């Protein structure tokens, strides 16, 4: 089944710590650019620890790889003046899209510090400073943010962020389409019509995925976990099975009305493209 390009498709990268890693990231980005995604995004370390690397990576992807690139901007630990400078840098560079997040607290930091403590305050700040220049993305957590008190609280938080002036949302990754549909249905009932794009995590390495998922509160369904465990170190089987599971979920999401897909590439092209090709998304 092929899907029209009325959907939005995007790929996410993380800034690397080494020159070799950065070269690999650019090679991956150039490969993915050929598929004409709507945009790339680039993450930001805990407490803004990768600020300059994020900035440089974004400017390179946008300027040299020629794909509209959205920096992640987090407000934890930053002052309004620092955020203002960064927004102006991005604006002057022609960046048109921003992913606005509260951001992860650096380890050892108990409470949010900085002048802006929550993502809804950051969205309001970006709007106040730059008007409609930026398309603002926010994060959504269909299985609840790991630090939220409960699901209702988390929904209310999402609604606050959306109503603060967000244009669209990208979800944390998940492996169960029903949790996405339920989240969207609840949000619509609360009066928010913001498009919510599912975040898609290809399955390539079981132990890494399990560690990652525990940390961010993404549930790996038991039948998927058991099958991945059974493959042990057989990477080829893990990847083939992973691509099949994720492809079927993406088909369900798109058929059920998801406005697009946002792939967490982990700076690799092949795992996302395996799903892309299975979905017959073309270029």
PDB file of C-alpha atoms in Angstrom:
ATOM      1  CA  UNK A   1       0.000   0.000   0.000  1.00  0.00           C
ATOM      2  CA  UNK A   2       1.537   3.336  -0.933  1.00  0.00           C
ATOM      3  CA  UNK A   3       0.963   6.552   0.940  1.00  0.00           C
ATOM      4  CA  UNK A   4       0.552  10.003  -0.502  1.00  0.00           C
ATOM      5  CA  UNK A   5       3.032  12.681   0.359  1.00  0.00           C
ATOM      6  CA  UNK A   6       0.314  14.701   2.027  1.00  0.00           C
ATOM      7  CA  UNK A   7       1.779  13.100   5.133  1.00  0.00           C
ATOM      8  CA  UNK A   8       4.774  14.659   6.884  1.00  0.00           C
ATOM      9  CA  UNK A   9       7.923  12.523   7.087  1.00  0.00           C
ATOM     10  CA  UNK A  10      10.988  13.522   9.083  1.00  0.00           C
ATOM     11  CA  UNK A  11      14.226  12.117  10.505  1.00  0.00           C
ATOM     12  CA  UNK A  12      15.944  12.891  13.804  1.00  0.00           C
ATOM     13  CA  UNK A  13      19.692  12.972  14.549  1.00  0.00           C
ATOM     14  CA  UNK A  14      21.772  13.559  17.646  1.00  0.00           C
ATOM     15  CA  UNK A  15      24.935  15.727  17.613  1.00  0.00           C
ATOM     16  CA  UNK A  16      28.060  13.600  17.966  1.00  0.00           C
ATOM     17  CA  UNK A  17      31.071  14.054  20.215  1.00  0.00           C
ATOM     18  CA  UNK A  18      33.721  13.164  17.634  1.00  0.00           C
ATOM     19  CA  UNK A  19      34.688  14.333  14.148  1.00  0.00           C
ATOM     20  CA  UNK A  20      34.349  10.788  12.807  1.00  0.00           C
ATOM     21  CA  UNK A  21      30.843  10.554  14.280  1.00  0.00           C
ATOM     22  CA  UNK A  22      29.966  13.892  12.743  1.00  0.00           C
ATOM     23  CA  UNK A  23      31.145  12.769   9.283  1.00  0.00           C
ATOM     24  CA  UNK A  24      28.994   9.656   9.623  1.00  0.00           C
ATOM     25  CA  UNK A  25      26.005  11.789  10.632  1.00  0.00           C
ATOM     26  CA  UNK A  26      26.427  13.992   7.554  1.00  0.00           C
ATOM     27  CA  UNK A  27      26.741  10.945   5.283  1.00  0.00           C
ATOM     28  CA  UNK A  28      23.540   9.517   6.792  1.00  0.00           C
ATOM     29  CA  UNK A  29      21.779  12.858   6.359  1.00  0.00           C
ATOM     30  CA  UNK A  30      22.839  13.126   2.708  1.00  0.00           C
ATOM     31  CA  UNK A  31      21.516   9.640   2.060  1.00  0.00           C
ATOM     32  CA  UNK A  32      18.178  10.405   3.758  1.00  0.00           C
ATOM     33  CA  UNK A  33      17.917  13.801   2.033  1.00  0.00           C
ATOM     34  CA  UNK A  34      17.433  11.965  -1.267  1.00  0.00           C
ATOM     35  CA  UNK A  35      14.074  10.734   0.033  1.00  0.00           C
ATOM     36  CA  UNK A  36      12.843  14.339   0.278  1.00  0.00           C
ATOM     37  CA  UNK A  37      11.770  14.385   3.929  1.00  0.00           C
ATOM     38  CA  UNK A  38       9.806  17.396   5.157  1.00  0.00           C
ATOM     39  CA  UNK A  39      12.483  18.157   7.719  1.00  0.00           C
ATOM     40  CA  UNK A  40      15.312  16.860   9.894  1.00  0.00           C
ATOM     41  CA  UNK A  41      15.559  17.482  13.622  1.00  0.00           C
ATOM     42  CA  UNK A  42      18.585  17.516  15.869  1.00  0.00           C
ATOM     43  CA  UNK A  43      18.547  16.814  19.607  1.00  0.00           C
ATOM     44  CA  UNK A  44      20.047  18.729  22.478  1.00  0.00           C
ATOM     45  CA  UNK A  45      21.928  17.193  25.429  1.00  0.00           C
ATOM     46  CA  UNK A  46      20.728  17.183  29.018  1.00  0.00           C
ATOM     47  CA  UNK A  47      20.809  20.709  30.395  1.00  0.00           C
ATOM     48  CA  UNK A  48      21.895  22.017  27.006  1.00  0.00           C
ATOM     49  CA  UNK A  49      25.251  20.225  27.242  1.00  0.00           C
ATOM     50  CA  UNK A  50      25.545  19.943  23.464  1.00  0.00           C
ATOM     51  CA  UNK A  51      24.329  23.446  22.663  1.00  0.00           C
ATOM     52  CA  UNK A  52      27.150  24.417  20.286  1.00  0.00           C
ATOM     53  CA  UNK A  53      27.276  21.007  18.628  1.00  0.00           C
ATOM     54  CA  UNK A  54      23.534  21.123  18.088  1.00  0.00           C
ATOM     55  CA  UNK A  55      23.819  24.616  16.629  1.00  0.00           C
ATOM     56  CA  UNK A  56      26.644  23.654  14.245  1.00  0.00           C
ATOM     57  CA  UNK A  57      24.961  20.418  13.178  1.00  0.00           C
ATOM     58  CA  UNK A  58      21.660  22.180  12.482  1.00  0.00           C
ATOM     59  CA  UNK A  59      23.301  24.932  10.440  1.00  0.00           C
ATOM     60  CA  UNK A  60      25.213  22.334   8.404  1.00  0.00           C
ATOM     61  CA  UNK A  61      22.198  20.103   7.750  1.00  0.00           C
ATOM     62  CA  UNK A  62      20.092  23.083   6.775  1.00  0.00           C
ATOM     63  CA  UNK A  63      22.759  24.947   4.797  1.00  0.00           C
ATOM     64  CA  UNK A  64      24.801  22.166   3.171  1.00  0.00           C
ATOM     65  CA  UNK A  65      22.564  19.100   3.081  1.00  0.00           C
ATOM     66  CA  UNK A  66      19.710  21.431   2.103  1.00  0.00           C
ATOM     67  CA  UNK A  67      16.956  19.909   4.217  1.00  0.00           C
ATOM     68  CA  UNK A  68      14.967  22.210   6.502  1.00  0.00           C
ATOM     69  CA  UNK A  69      16.296  21.343   9.976  1.00  0.00           C
ATOM     70  CA  UNK A  70      14.638  21.857  13.347  1.00  0.00           C
ATOM     71  CA  UNK A  71      16.882  22.245  16.387  1.00  0.00           C
ATOM     72  CA  UNK A  72      15.660  20.919  19.704  1.00  0.00           C
ATOM     73  CA  UNK A  73      15.576  23.782  22.172  1.00  0.00           C
ATOM     74  CA  UNK A  74      15.264  23.021  25.865  1.00  0.00           C
ATOM     75  CA  UNK A  75      14.706  25.571  28.591  1.00  0.00           C
ATOM     76  CA  UNK A  76      16.172  23.690  31.552  1.00  0.00           C
ATOM     77  CA  UNK A  77      19.205  25.410  32.998  1.00  0.00           C
ATOM     78  CA  UNK A  78      19.116  28.258  30.475  1.00  0.00           C
ATOM     79  CA  UNK A  79      18.402  31.954  30.967  1.00  0.00           C
ATOM     80  CA  UNK A  80      15.953  33.904  28.840  1.00  0.00           C
ATOM     81  CA  UNK A  81      18.867  35.898  27.462  1.00  0.00           C
ATOM     82  CA  UNK A  82      20.683  32.733  26.302  1.00  0.00           C
ATOM     83  CA  UNK A  83      17.502  31.442  24.702  1.00  0.00           C
ATOM     84  CA  UNK A  84      16.894  34.815  23.057  1.00  0.00           C
ATOM     85  CA  UNK A  85      20.414  34.783  21.538  1.00  0.00           C
ATOM     86  CA  UNK A  86      19.943  31.248  20.259  1.00  0.00           C
ATOM     87  CA  UNK A  87      16.545  32.070  18.740  1.00  0.00           C
ATOM     88  CA  UNK A  88      18.041  35.079  16.971  1.00  0.00           C
ATOM     89  CA  UNK A  89      20.945  32.986  15.670  1.00  0.00           C
ATOM     90  CA  UNK A  90      18.518  30.426  14.258  1.00  0.00           C
ATOM     91  CA  UNK A  91      16.221  33.096  12.866  1.00  0.00           C
ATOM     92  CA  UNK A  92      19.093  34.910  11.123  1.00  0.00           C
ATOM     93  CA  UNK A  93      20.293  31.591   9.676  1.00  0.00           C
ATOM     94  CA  UNK A  94      16.872  31.035   8.097  1.00  0.00           C
ATOM     95  CA  UNK A  95      15.849  28.176  10.387  1.00  0.00           C
ATOM     96  CA  UNK A  96      12.056  27.944  10.305  1.00  0.00           C
ATOM     97  CA  UNK A  97      11.179  25.162  12.713  1.00  0.00           C
ATOM     98  CA  UNK A  98      11.980  24.448  16.365  1.00  0.00           C
ATOM     99  CA  UNK A  99      11.268  21.501  18.666  1.00  0.00           C
ATOM    100  CA  UNK A 100      10.502  23.125  22.041  1.00  0.00           C
ATOM    101  CA  UNK A 101      11.117  20.931  25.084  1.00  0.00           C
ATOM    102  CA  UNK A 102      11.536  21.283  28.787  1.00  0.00           C
ATOM    103  CA  UNK A 103      14.615  19.111  28.312  1.00  0.00           C
ATOM    104  CA  UNK A 104      16.212  16.457  30.488  1.00  0.00           C
ATOM    105  CA  UNK A 105      17.681  17.569  33.766  1.00  0.00           C
ATOM    106  CA  UNK A 106      21.444  17.083  33.923  1.00  0.00           C
ATOM    107  CA  UNK A 107      22.223  14.224  36.312  1.00  0.00           C
ATOM    108  CA  UNK A 108      22.344  15.331  39.917  1.00  0.00           C
ATOM    109  CA  UNK A 109      19.974  18.203  39.286  1.00  0.00           C
ATOM    110  CA  UNK A 110      16.824  17.507  41.258  1.00  0.00           C
ATOM    111  CA  UNK A 111      14.537  20.293  40.136  1.00  0.00           C
ATOM    112  CA  UNK A 112      14.245  22.286  36.950  1.00  0.00           C
ATOM    113  CA  UNK A 113      16.421  25.370  37.105  1.00  0.00           C
ATOM    114  CA  UNK A 114      16.572  28.323  34.758  1.00  0.00           C
ATOM    115  CA  UNK A 115      14.114  31.128  34.210  1.00  0.00           C
ATOM    116  CA  UNK A 116      11.687  28.949  32.260  1.00  0.00           C
ATOM    117  CA  UNK A 117      10.779  25.703  33.961  1.00  0.00           C
ATOM    118  CA  UNK A 118       8.249  24.067  31.647  1.00  0.00           C
ATOM    119  CA  UNK A 119       7.837  23.541  27.925  1.00  0.00           C
ATOM    120  CA  UNK A 120       4.612  25.581  27.808  1.00  0.00           C
ATOM    121  CA  UNK A 121       6.562  28.583  29.162  1.00  0.00           C
ATOM    122  CA  UNK A 122       9.206  28.020  26.478  1.00  0.00           C
ATOM    123  CA  UNK A 123       6.563  27.908  23.717  1.00  0.00           C
ATOM    124  CA  UNK A 124       5.051  31.157  25.020  1.00  0.00           C
ATOM    125  CA  UNK A 125       8.514  32.732  25.166  1.00  0.00           C
ATOM    126  CA  UNK A 126       9.384  31.734  21.562  1.00  0.00           C
ATOM    127  CA  UNK A 127       6.060  33.156  20.337  1.00  0.00           C
ATOM    128  CA  UNK A 128       6.531  36.388  22.301  1.00  0.00           C
ATOM    129  CA  UNK A 129      10.085  36.826  20.995  1.00  0.00           C
ATOM    130  CA  UNK A 130       9.706  35.744  17.369  1.00  0.00           C
ATOM    131  CA  UNK A 131       5.984  35.884  16.544  1.00  0.00           C
ATOM    132  CA  UNK A 132       5.085  33.378  13.846  1.00  0.00           C
ATOM    133  CA  UNK A 133       8.588  32.991  12.421  1.00  0.00           C
ATOM    134  CA  UNK A 134       9.019  29.452  13.740  1.00  0.00           C
ATOM    135  CA  UNK A 135       6.875  26.375  13.272  1.00  0.00           C
ATOM    136  CA  UNK A 136       6.950  25.045  16.846  1.00  0.00           C
ATOM    137  CA  UNK A 137       6.902  21.311  17.555  1.00  0.00           C
ATOM    138  CA  UNK A 138       6.263  19.988  21.062  1.00  0.00           C
ATOM    139  CA  UNK A 139       6.680  16.508  22.547  1.00  0.00           C
ATOM    140  CA  UNK A 140       3.806  14.124  23.279  1.00  0.00           C
ATOM    141  CA  UNK A 141       3.935  11.023  25.491  1.00  0.00           C
ATOM    142  CA  UNK A 142       1.243   8.490  24.555  1.00  0.00           C
ATOM    143  CA  UNK A 143       2.444   6.208  27.389  1.00  0.00           C
ATOM    144  CA  UNK A 144       2.945   9.121  29.796  1.00  0.00           C
ATOM    145  CA  UNK A 145       6.081  11.123  30.525  1.00  0.00           C
ATOM    146  CA  UNK A 146       8.195   9.062  32.952  1.00  0.00           C
ATOM    147  CA  UNK A 147       8.203  11.950  35.446  1.00  0.00           C
ATOM    148  CA  UNK A 148       4.495  12.784  35.275  1.00  0.00           C
ATOM    149  CA  UNK A 149       2.434  12.092  38.394  1.00  0.00           C
ATOM    150  CA  UNK A 150      -0.281  10.328  36.428  1.00  0.00           C
ATOM    151  CA  UNK A 151      -1.792  10.114  32.956  1.00  0.00           C
ATOM    152  CA  UNK A 152      -4.437  12.816  33.519  1.00  0.00           C
ATOM    153  CA  UNK A 153      -1.754  15.236  34.728  1.00  0.00           C
ATOM    154  CA  UNK A 154       0.334  14.494  31.679  1.00  0.00           C
ATOM    155  CA  UNK A 155      -2.603  15.078  29.321  1.00  0.00           C
ATOM    156  CA  UNK A 156      -3.280  18.432  30.998  1.00  0.00           C
ATOM    157  CA  UNK A 157       0.392  19.318  30.570  1.00  0.00           C
ATOM    158  CA  UNK A 158       0.253  18.473  26.865  1.00  0.00           C
ATOM    159  CA  UNK A 159      -2.865  20.589  26.397  1.00  0.00           C
ATOM    160  CA  UNK A 160      -1.131  23.539  28.131  1.00  0.00           C
ATOM    161  CA  UNK A 161       1.866  23.229  25.786  1.00  0.00           C
ATOM    162  CA  UNK A 162      -0.327  22.945  22.698  1.00  0.00           C
ATOM    163  CA  UNK A 163      -2.468  25.940  23.653  1.00  0.00           C
ATOM    164  CA  UNK A 164       0.644  28.029  24.394  1.00  0.00           C
ATOM    165  CA  UNK A 165       1.152  28.268  20.635  1.00  0.00           C
ATOM    166  CA  UNK A 166       2.474  24.973  19.261  1.00  0.00           C
ATOM    167  CA  UNK A 167       1.918  24.098  15.588  1.00  0.00           C
ATOM    168  CA  UNK A 168       2.350  20.335  15.865  1.00  0.00           C
ATOM    169  CA  UNK A 169       3.641  17.579  18.125  1.00  0.00           C
ATOM    170  CA  UNK A 170       5.979  14.588  17.838  1.00  0.00           C
ATOM    171  CA  UNK A 171       5.502  11.634  20.150  1.00  0.00           C
ATOM    172  CA  UNK A 172       7.967   9.637  22.168  1.00  0.00           C
ATOM    173  CA  UNK A 173       8.402   6.311  20.392  1.00  0.00           C
ATOM    174  CA  UNK A 174       6.088   3.421  21.260  1.00  0.00           C
ATOM    175  CA  UNK A 175       5.401  -0.081  19.938  1.00  0.00           C
ATOM    176  CA  UNK A 176       1.652  -0.191  20.299  1.00  0.00           C
ATOM    177  CA  UNK A 177      -0.498   1.833  17.901  1.00  0.00           C
ATOM    178  CA  UNK A 178      -3.475   1.722  20.290  1.00  0.00           C
ATOM    179  CA  UNK A 179      -1.740   3.900  22.884  1.00  0.00           C
ATOM    180  CA  UNK A 180      -1.208   6.540  20.174  1.00  0.00           C
ATOM    181  CA  UNK A 181      -4.836   6.466  19.028  1.00  0.00           C
ATOM    182  CA  UNK A 182      -6.085   6.655  22.600  1.00  0.00           C
ATOM    183  CA  UNK A 183      -3.818   9.612  23.384  1.00  0.00           C
ATOM    184  CA  UNK A 184      -4.988  11.519  20.277  1.00  0.00           C
ATOM    185  CA  UNK A 185      -8.641  10.789  21.071  1.00  0.00           C
ATOM    186  CA  UNK A 186      -8.259  12.092  24.642  1.00  0.00           C
ATOM    187  CA  UNK A 187      -6.451  15.239  23.499  1.00  0.00           C
ATOM    188  CA  UNK A 188      -9.134  15.972  20.864  1.00  0.00           C
ATOM    189  CA  UNK A 189     -11.819  15.697  23.548  1.00  0.00           C
ATOM    190  CA  UNK A 190      -9.893  18.318  25.530  1.00  0.00           C
ATOM    191  CA  UNK A 191     -10.218  20.708  22.601  1.00  0.00           C
ATOM    192  CA  UNK A 192      -6.739  20.446  21.049  1.00  0.00           C
ATOM    193  CA  UNK A 193      -6.596  19.939  17.272  1.00  0.00           C
ATOM    194  CA  UNK A 194      -2.784  20.143  16.943  1.00  0.00           C
ATOM    195  CA  UNK A 195      -1.460  17.458  14.531  1.00  0.00           C
ATOM    196  CA  UNK A 196       0.352  14.721  16.491  1.00  0.00           C
ATOM    197  CA  UNK A 197       2.989  12.817  14.513  1.00  0.00           C
ATOM    198  CA  UNK A 198       4.088   9.410  15.856  1.00  0.00           C
ATOM    199  CA  UNK A 199       7.783   9.061  16.661  1.00  0.00           C
ATOM    200  CA  UNK A 200       9.124   5.807  15.201  1.00  0.00           C
ATOM    201  CA  UNK A 201      12.086   3.893  16.630  1.00  0.00           C
ATOM    202  CA  UNK A 202      13.504   1.179  14.341  1.00  0.00           C
ATOM    203  CA  UNK A 203      14.520  -1.991  16.190  1.00  0.00           C
ATOM    204  CA  UNK A 204      18.173  -2.853  15.539  1.00  0.00           C
ATOM    205  CA  UNK A 205      19.735  -3.887  18.830  1.00  0.00           C
ATOM    206  CA  UNK A 206      17.681  -5.491  21.562  1.00  0.00           C
ATOM    207  CA  UNK A 207      19.804  -4.774  24.651  1.00  0.00           C
ATOM    208  CA  UNK A 208      20.212  -1.081  23.758  1.00  0.00           C
ATOM    209  CA  UNK A 209      16.511  -0.780  22.998  1.00  0.00           C
ATOM    210  CA  UNK A 210      15.517  -2.393  26.310  1.00  0.00           C
ATOM    211  CA  UNK A 211      17.786  -0.022  28.260  1.00  0.00           C
ATOM    212  CA  UNK A 212      16.547   3.003  26.363  1.00  0.00           C
ATOM    213  CA  UNK A 213      12.896   2.046  26.694  1.00  0.00           C
ATOM    214  CA  UNK A 214      13.118   1.495  30.454  1.00  0.00           C
ATOM    215  CA  UNK A 215      14.616   4.959  30.836  1.00  0.00           C
ATOM    216  CA  UNK A 216      12.004   6.808  28.795  1.00  0.00           C
ATOM    217  CA  UNK A 217       8.943   4.776  29.743  1.00  0.00           C
ATOM    218  CA  UNK A 218       8.295   3.122  26.363  1.00  0.00           C
ATOM    219  CA  UNK A 219       6.674  -0.283  26.712  1.00  0.00           C
ATOM    220  CA  UNK A 220       8.065  -3.110  24.586  1.00  0.00           C
ATOM    221  CA  UNK A 221       5.156  -5.566  24.188  1.00  0.00           C
ATOM    222  CA  UNK A 222       5.928  -8.905  25.790  1.00  0.00           C
ATOM    223  CA  UNK A 223       5.579 -10.923  22.564  1.00  0.00           C
ATOM    224  CA  UNK A 224       8.063  -8.592  20.823  1.00  0.00           C
ATOM    225  CA  UNK A 225      10.477  -8.769  23.751  1.00  0.00           C
ATOM    226  CA  UNK A 226      10.310 -12.565  23.938  1.00  0.00           C
ATOM    227  CA  UNK A 227      10.961 -12.929  20.209  1.00  0.00           C
ATOM    228  CA  UNK A 228      13.890 -10.495  20.324  1.00  0.00           C
ATOM    229  CA  UNK A 229      15.353 -12.307  23.341  1.00  0.00           C
ATOM    230  CA  UNK A 230      15.046 -15.609  21.490  1.00  0.00           C
ATOM    231  CA  UNK A 231      17.197 -14.306  18.626  1.00  0.00           C
ATOM    232  CA  UNK A 232      20.090 -13.667  21.033  1.00  0.00           C
ATOM    233  CA  UNK A 233      23.024 -12.226  19.052  1.00  0.00           C
ATOM    234  CA  UNK A 234      21.542 -12.965  15.643  1.00  0.00           C
ATOM    235  CA  UNK A 235      21.496  -9.337  14.492  1.00  0.00           C
ATOM    236  CA  UNK A 236      20.109 -10.104  11.058  1.00  0.00           C
ATOM    237  CA  UNK A 237      17.019 -11.834  12.480  1.00  0.00           C
ATOM    238  CA  UNK A 238      16.528  -9.055  15.029  1.00  0.00           C
ATOM    239  CA  UNK A 239      16.601  -6.437  12.272  1.00  0.00           C
ATOM    240  CA  UNK A 240      14.338  -8.348   9.893  1.00  0.00           C
ATOM    241  CA  UNK A 241      11.779  -9.030  12.629  1.00  0.00           C
ATOM    242  CA  UNK A 242      12.134  -5.446  13.937  1.00  0.00           C
ATOM    243  CA  UNK A 243      11.494  -3.942  10.513  1.00  0.00           C
ATOM    244  CA  UNK A 244       8.418  -6.136  10.058  1.00  0.00           C
ATOM    245  CA  UNK A 245       6.922  -5.245  13.461  1.00  0.00           C
ATOM    246  CA  UNK A 246       7.523  -1.506  12.981  1.00  0.00           C
ATOM    247  CA  UNK A 247       6.294  -1.508   9.372  1.00  0.00           C
ATOM    248  CA  UNK A 248       2.997  -3.138  10.404  1.00  0.00           C
ATOM    249  CA  UNK A 249       2.574  -0.597  13.188  1.00  0.00           C
ATOM    250  CA  UNK A 250       3.289   2.305  10.780  1.00  0.00           C
ATOM    251  CA  UNK A 251       0.725   0.978   8.305  1.00  0.00           C
ATOM    252  CA  UNK A 252      -1.828   0.865  11.087  1.00  0.00           C
ATOM    253  CA  UNK A 253      -0.931   4.400  12.208  1.00  0.00           C
ATOM    254  CA  UNK A 254      -1.154   5.927   8.730  1.00  0.00           C
ATOM    255  CA  UNK A 255      -4.358   4.038   7.911  1.00  0.00           C
ATOM    256  CA  UNK A 256      -5.834   5.259  11.209  1.00  0.00           C
ATOM    257  CA  UNK A 257      -5.192   8.912  10.407  1.00  0.00           C
ATOM    258  CA  UNK A 258      -1.698   9.691  11.750  1.00  0.00           C
ATOM    259  CA  UNK A 259      -0.505  12.831   9.929  1.00  0.00           C
ATOM    260  CA  UNK A 260       2.954  11.403   9.212  1.00  0.00           C
ATOM    261  CA  UNK A 261       5.949   9.638  10.764  1.00  0.00           C
ATOM    262  CA  UNK A 262       9.047  10.970  12.533  1.00  0.00           C
ATOM    263  CA  UNK A 263      11.940   8.483  12.502  1.00  0.00           C
ATOM    264  CA  UNK A 264      14.485   8.340  15.330  1.00  0.00           C
ATOM    265  CA  UNK A 265      17.450   7.397  13.149  1.00  0.00           C
ATOM    266  CA  UNK A 266      20.150   7.141  15.864  1.00  0.00           C
ATOM    267  CA  UNK A 267      22.326   8.561  13.058  1.00  0.00           C
ATOM    268  CA  UNK A 268      21.885   5.504  10.819  1.00  0.00           C
ATOM    269  CA  UNK A 269      20.068   5.469   7.484  1.00  0.00           C
ATOM    270  CA  UNK A 270      19.391   1.771   6.829  1.00  0.00           C
ATOM    271  CA  UNK A 271      16.992   0.884   9.691  1.00  0.00           C
ATOM    272  CA  UNK A 272      14.641   3.784   8.884  1.00  0.00           C
ATOM    273  CA  UNK A 273      14.891   3.189   5.135  1.00  0.00           C
ATOM    274  CA  UNK A 274      14.001  -0.502   5.555  1.00  0.00           C
ATOM    275  CA  UNK A 275      10.671   0.631   7.040  1.00  0.00           C
ATOM    276  CA  UNK A 276      10.334   3.440   4.466  1.00  0.00           C
ATOM    277  CA  UNK A 277      10.740   0.965   1.592  1.00  0.00           C
ATOM    278  CA  UNK A 278       8.335  -1.527   3.172  1.00  0.00           C
ATOM    279  CA  UNK A 279       5.755   1.259   3.360  1.00  0.00           C
ATOM    280  CA  UNK A 280       6.448   2.118  -0.318  1.00  0.00           C
ATOM    281  CA  UNK A 281       6.795   5.794   0.532  1.00  0.00           C
ATOM    282  CA  UNK A 282       8.886   6.452  -2.581  1.00  0.00           C
ATOM    283  CA  UNK A 283      10.951   9.594  -2.900  1.00  0.00           C
TER     284      UNK A 283
END
